[in-house]
Amino acid sequence: MTTAQVEYTEHELLLSHDYAEPLVAGGVRCHGGFDDQGRYVSPRTRMRGPAIEAWEHQRAEQFGTPVLDVPIDSWPEHFPNVEQSKLLIRRGVPEPIIATLTRIGTVEGFGGMLRLVPVPDMRPLFEEDITGTAIAHLDRGLIEAHARDEAGFEEEAGHDVMWFVARDIAFENPVTADETELMLERMGIRGGPGRPAPLVDVARVLPEEIDPTLEFLVGRMINLLFIEIAAFHTFRWAESVLADTDLVAGDGEAARLVSYIRADETPHVSYLRTALSEMRDRTWIGQRGNRYPGEEMIGLLWDKALEDSLLLRRADNLRVTMNEIEHALAGRPDAADLLDEMLSLGTVRRLPDGTVVDTEEPAA
């Protein structure tokens, strides 16, 4: 059995390393920093990283099951893809890429809402002991660390601001505050940066006697996991586009900043996978005392969230992005030809009824 530490205080899980040099980009003090060898080190991972490894090792020893996972290739590539994005920039239409970076940063800012998600007393909700698990530490540092990573904390900028900084470095401060608000409204994001939308009710899929707060929390965690995994396509796209020094400014600094954000997401994926796997491996107890296999409970929420992510969320993203591309092309005499040329470089196209869909082959 593992002898590694599995009990931590919230203070310990929020500790960062002692950095040789802080991360400053575009004049903004960002979280994280660099060690003596100049390697980037993510914030709040001094004890959070080892803790997640210890919990996962303990879980695997106790239950002998694989950790929950879904391959990144389950999600299609980013739209517009790298070549499509470079074509647009090269032809003097950077606005859709700027809009996408703005949208990503804004959505990242919503991460601060994680700390508002209620966490019930977990002990009576599972038949097996949860002492020394990731489950037991969700409201003892794990969720708070995730929220701080996404939305920043005190004087250190988080991912929301870091995406804006990357955008501004690469495109040399391309938008004003008013333009940003209009852009976000076109993309269906209300409230703008720093003013997240309220939480919405989610239809239940688990048995009625399962604590609804637990169902909401687990459903939120699964959605977050899928968002984090799917986001790796976004990182690949952004790093490739922003690293092209012939097309964007900053000598690659924007791409490096995105790579640091990508590194910060690793503990998010890890703790979510481990905590959800711990829940799957346990027996859930309903409010009337009935027992339910964790594998069945997680499976119901998992399947629904995966379908929503691959279908509903993808369809919405395609529609929003295509609208932004067409808005940027409006008034150009070559708009139709440029749009056709762009679509020929990928697998997304518009149907006769106006619907934007993925296809298996590049558009003809």
C-alpha atoms as one frame of an Amber mdcrd trajectory, in Angstrom:
protein
   0.000   0.000   0.000   1.113   3.561  -0.647   2.840   5.390   2.186   2.664
   8.778   0.497   0.906  11.677   2.195  -2.799  11.760   1.330  -4.129  14.308
   3.835  -3.598  18.007   3.117  -4.849  21.321   4.392  -6.337  23.893   2.042
  -3.327  26.110   2.688  -0.970  23.351   1.549  -2.903  22.693  -1.662  -2.769
  26.399  -2.545   1.000  26.729  -2.079   3.167  27.730  -5.035   6.845  27.018
  -5.553   9.535  29.551  -4.772  10.258  30.986  -8.202  13.637  32.196  -9.379
  11.775  34.612 -11.644   8.079  35.545 -11.900   6.125  35.313 -15.147   5.580
  38.780 -16.592   4.085  39.079 -20.086   3.055  42.236 -21.869   3.820  44.144
 -18.700   1.323  42.029 -16.719   2.307  39.987 -13.659   0.866  36.562 -14.372
   0.723  33.626 -12.010   3.425  30.978 -12.096   7.107  31.538 -12.680  10.435
  30.030 -13.658  12.875  27.804 -11.781  16.663  28.132 -11.714  16.904  26.418
 -15.116  14.411  28.801 -16.694  11.635  26.200 -16.868   8.063  27.341 -16.321
   6.387  26.065 -13.137   2.611  26.280 -12.743   1.084  28.068  -9.747  -0.213
  26.269  -6.684   1.443  22.965  -7.573   4.042  22.729  -4.821   1.896  20.195
  -2.943  -1.152  19.906  -5.214   0.822  17.966  -7.837   2.221  15.332  -5.448
  -1.172  15.091  -3.723  -3.019  14.236  -6.921  -0.389  11.613  -7.801  -0.703
  10.057  -4.336  -4.512   9.929  -4.470  -4.502   8.338  -7.898  -1.879   5.759
  -6.866  -3.908   4.943  -3.753  -7.124   4.597  -5.769  -5.509   2.263  -8.288
  -4.148   0.092  -5.451  -7.472  -0.054  -3.626  -9.790  -0.710  -6.554  -7.573
  -1.923  -9.396  -9.533  -0.024 -12.016  -8.263   2.261 -14.771  -8.685   5.992
 -14.317 -11.596   7.571 -16.164 -10.505   9.010 -19.455 -11.672  10.057 -22.882
  -9.204  10.491 -25.766  -8.588  14.023 -27.003  -9.230  12.748 -30.532 -12.870
  12.253 -29.546 -13.230  15.960 -30.293 -12.731  17.423 -33.776 -10.008  19.952
 -34.508 -10.361  23.622 -33.772 -12.332  25.734 -36.236 -10.917  27.602 -38.017
  -7.933  25.253 -38.094  -4.325  26.423 -38.236  -4.111  26.752 -42.018  -7.498
  28.445 -42.240  -6.527  30.906 -39.531  -3.232  31.722 -41.193  -5.008  32.260
 -44.506  -7.374  34.757 -42.919  -4.549  36.657 -41.233  -2.465  36.626 -44.399
  -5.386  38.043 -46.382  -5.928  40.864 -43.902  -8.789  39.309 -41.916  -7.398
  38.686 -38.412 -10.648  39.654 -36.660 -12.079  36.098 -36.328  -8.869  34.901
 -34.666  -8.854  37.935 -32.377 -12.507  37.236 -31.555 -11.748  33.607 -30.726
  -8.921  34.580 -28.360 -11.241  37.118 -26.741 -13.941  34.518 -26.296 -11.512
  32.007 -24.763 -10.243  34.574 -22.266 -13.757  35.577 -21.313 -14.909  32.006
 -20.788 -11.779  31.320 -18.708 -12.846  34.196 -16.468 -16.020  32.294 -15.673
 -13.744  29.795 -13.914 -13.942  31.963 -10.822 -17.518  30.719 -10.464 -16.201
  27.263  -9.568 -15.896  28.334  -5.959 -19.646  29.060  -5.963 -20.576  25.463
  -6.791 -21.883  23.914  -3.541 -20.054  20.866  -2.215 -22.172  18.669   0.086
 -20.856  16.680   3.030 -19.517  13.737   1.054 -18.989  11.251   3.895 -22.585
   9.982   4.191 -23.080   9.885   0.412 -20.667   6.971  -0.199 -20.594   3.595
   1.507 -16.801   3.318   1.375 -14.510   5.631   3.321 -13.357   8.787   1.526
 -10.670   9.801   4.015  -7.446  10.812   2.266  -8.993  11.048  -1.203  -9.361
  13.729  -3.833 -13.104  13.652  -3.089 -12.430  14.774   0.477 -10.259  17.653
  -0.722 -12.570  19.150  -3.344 -13.651  21.882  -0.918 -10.315  21.862   0.863
  -8.215  23.490  -1.839  -8.754  21.676  -5.135 -11.711  23.667  -6.432 -10.328
  26.929  -5.061  -6.959  26.326  -6.756  -8.747  25.639 -10.051 -10.771  28.858
  -9.708  -7.656  30.913  -8.973  -5.812  29.406 -11.923  -8.603  30.383 -14.282
  -9.650  33.797 -12.975  -6.518  34.989 -11.161  -5.954  35.830  -7.521  -4.925
  39.087  -5.889  -2.210  40.798  -7.937  -1.475  37.774 -10.143  -3.367  37.418
 -13.429  -4.989  34.095 -14.273  -5.853  32.465 -17.569  -8.583  34.948 -18.427
  -6.163  37.881 -18.518  -3.311  35.764 -19.893  -5.342  34.946 -23.032  -6.054
  38.651 -23.505  -2.358  39.411 -23.067  -1.453  36.772 -25.683  -4.000  38.315
 -28.048  -2.714  41.837 -27.483   0.932  40.827 -27.943   0.258  38.942 -31.169
  -2.050  41.525 -32.720  -0.664  44.646 -31.062  -3.606  45.670 -28.875  -6.268
  45.143 -31.554  -9.509  46.047 -29.781 -10.896  48.660 -27.426 -13.107  47.820
 -24.438 -16.235  48.883 -26.345 -15.288  46.728 -29.332 -14.713  43.793 -27.002
 -18.213  44.146 -25.567 -19.738  44.190 -29.056 -17.652  41.206 -30.108 -18.763
  39.192 -27.088 -22.403  40.081 -27.694 -22.124  38.788 -31.272 -20.711  35.561
 -29.885 -23.571  35.213 -27.410 -21.565  35.927 -24.257 -23.459  38.226 -21.919
 -21.850  40.279 -19.198 -18.347  40.546 -20.635 -15.021  39.887 -18.914 -15.157
  39.846 -15.146 -18.976  39.699 -15.036 -19.848  36.017 -15.395 -23.333  34.824
 -16.181 -25.344  33.136 -13.397 -25.474  29.396 -12.937 -28.424  27.674 -14.577
 -30.495  24.717 -13.460 -29.618  21.385 -15.043 -32.160  18.618 -15.696 -31.576
  15.639 -13.426 -30.661  12.207 -14.791 -29.899  10.276 -11.584 -32.420   8.574
  -9.262 -34.477  11.072  -7.298 -33.087  10.032  -3.928 -29.496  10.806  -4.911
 -28.533  14.098  -3.263 -29.239  16.726  -5.977 -26.283  18.803  -4.810 -23.997
  15.822  -5.405 -25.491  15.286  -8.871 -24.994  18.945  -9.783 -21.399  18.921
  -8.508 -20.464  15.718 -10.333 -22.163  16.870 -13.528 -20.243  20.122 -13.341
 -16.968  18.262 -12.771 -17.536  15.998 -15.780 -18.355  18.982 -17.978 -15.205
  20.702 -16.774 -13.129  17.625 -17.535 -14.454  17.481 -21.080 -13.856  21.207
 -21.559 -10.280  20.835 -20.310  -9.548  17.856 -22.571 -11.169  19.420 -25.622
  -9.217  22.607 -24.928  -5.972  20.873 -25.851  -7.069  21.212 -29.486  -7.378
  24.938 -28.805  -3.878  25.059 -27.320  -2.412  23.301 -30.342  -4.205  25.728
 -32.646  -3.277  28.869 -30.713   0.363  27.905 -30.217   0.787  27.088 -33.914
  -0.876  30.279 -35.150   0.736  32.619 -32.618   4.187  31.106 -33.162   4.204
  32.200 -36.821   6.378  35.300 -36.585   5.716  36.137 -40.235   2.036  36.676
 -39.440   1.809  37.913 -35.857   3.850  40.201 -33.633   5.738  39.476 -30.443
   8.510  37.139 -31.625   6.629  34.088 -30.362   5.935  35.445 -26.867   2.184
  34.967 -27.287   2.644  31.300 -28.211   4.921  30.739 -25.223   2.303  32.284
 -22.942  -0.308  29.866 -24.303   2.075  26.964 -23.622   2.255  28.067 -19.972
  -1.540  28.125 -19.753  -1.581  24.630 -21.251   0.827  23.421 -18.563  -1.456
  24.893 -15.888  -4.375  22.815 -17.151  -2.619  19.501 -16.435  -3.438  19.417
 -12.698  -7.044  20.343 -13.526  -7.468  17.307 -15.751  -5.626  15.111 -13.244
  -7.642  15.957 -10.140 -10.960  15.781 -11.998 -10.131  12.356 -13.454  -8.999
  11.023 -10.077 -11.926  12.385  -8.050 -14.475  11.166 -10.592 -12.769   7.752
 -10.701 -12.921   7.577  -6.893 -16.667   8.255  -7.087 -17.118   5.657  -9.823
 -15.331   3.031  -7.716 -17.574   3.594  -4.690 -21.162   2.739  -3.790 -23.490
   5.731  -3.658 -26.069   5.986  -0.873 -29.450   7.552  -1.585 -31.385   9.677
   0.867 -33.668   6.702   1.656 -30.725   4.391   2.197 -30.735   2.595  -1.145
 -27.365   1.693  -2.647 -26.331   2.497  -6.220 -23.192   1.393  -8.116 -20.930
   4.364  -8.671 -20.098   3.095 -12.138 -23.781   3.397 -13.097 -24.187   6.877
 -11.542 -21.064   8.284 -13.170 -21.942   6.569 -16.445 -25.321   8.280 -16.687
 -23.824  11.726 -16.138 -20.770  10.955 -18.279 -22.751   9.860 -21.340 -25.056
  12.870 -21.216 -22.179  15.341 -20.820 -20.160  13.728 -23.612 -23.085  13.879
 -26.023 -23.734  17.528 -25.141 -20.067  18.385 -25.614 -19.647  16.657 -28.971
 -22.981  17.728 -30.422 -24.612  20.743 -28.794 -21.506  22.635 -27.711 -19.656
  21.891 -30.940 -22.631  23.024 -33.042 -22.882  26.242 -31.058 -19.159  26.955
 -31.417 -19.259  26.370 -35.175 -22.234  28.690 -35.580 -20.710  31.451 -33.468
 -17.336  31.242 -35.202 -18.819  31.208 -38.709 -20.911  34.256 -37.840 -17.762
  36.057 -36.702 -15.904  35.119 -39.905 -18.754  36.354 -42.085 -18.987  39.559
 -40.042 -15.280  40.207 -40.663 -15.656  39.506 -44.393 -18.734  41.691 -44.849
 -18.235  44.336 -47.520 -15.208  42.709 -49.129 -15.624  42.113 -52.876 -13.793
  38.806 -52.531 -15.750  37.667 -49.465 -17.428  34.656 -51.093 -14.243  33.456
 -52.792 -12.166  33.877 -49.642 -14.750  31.999 -47.571 -14.780  29.148 -50.099
 -10.988  29.036 -50.130 -10.875  28.945 -46.335 -13.449  26.156 -46.087 -11.531
  24.099 -48.673  -8.689  23.829 -46.139 -10.769  22.014 -43.540 -13.700  19.712
 -42.844 -16.331  22.276 -41.811 -18.849  23.548 -44.317 -22.222  25.239 -44.517
 -25.274  23.254 -45.635 -27.872  24.734 -48.002 -30.131  25.514 -45.031 -27.339
  27.567 -43.429 -26.352  25.006 -40.793 -22.587  24.755 -40.177 -21.437  21.148
 -39.766 -18.373  18.942 -39.535 -17.682  16.556 -42.402 -15.111  13.814 -42.804
 -13.586  15.318 -45.934 -12.393  18.843 -46.787 -14.988  20.955 -48.545 -14.850
  20.711 -52.344
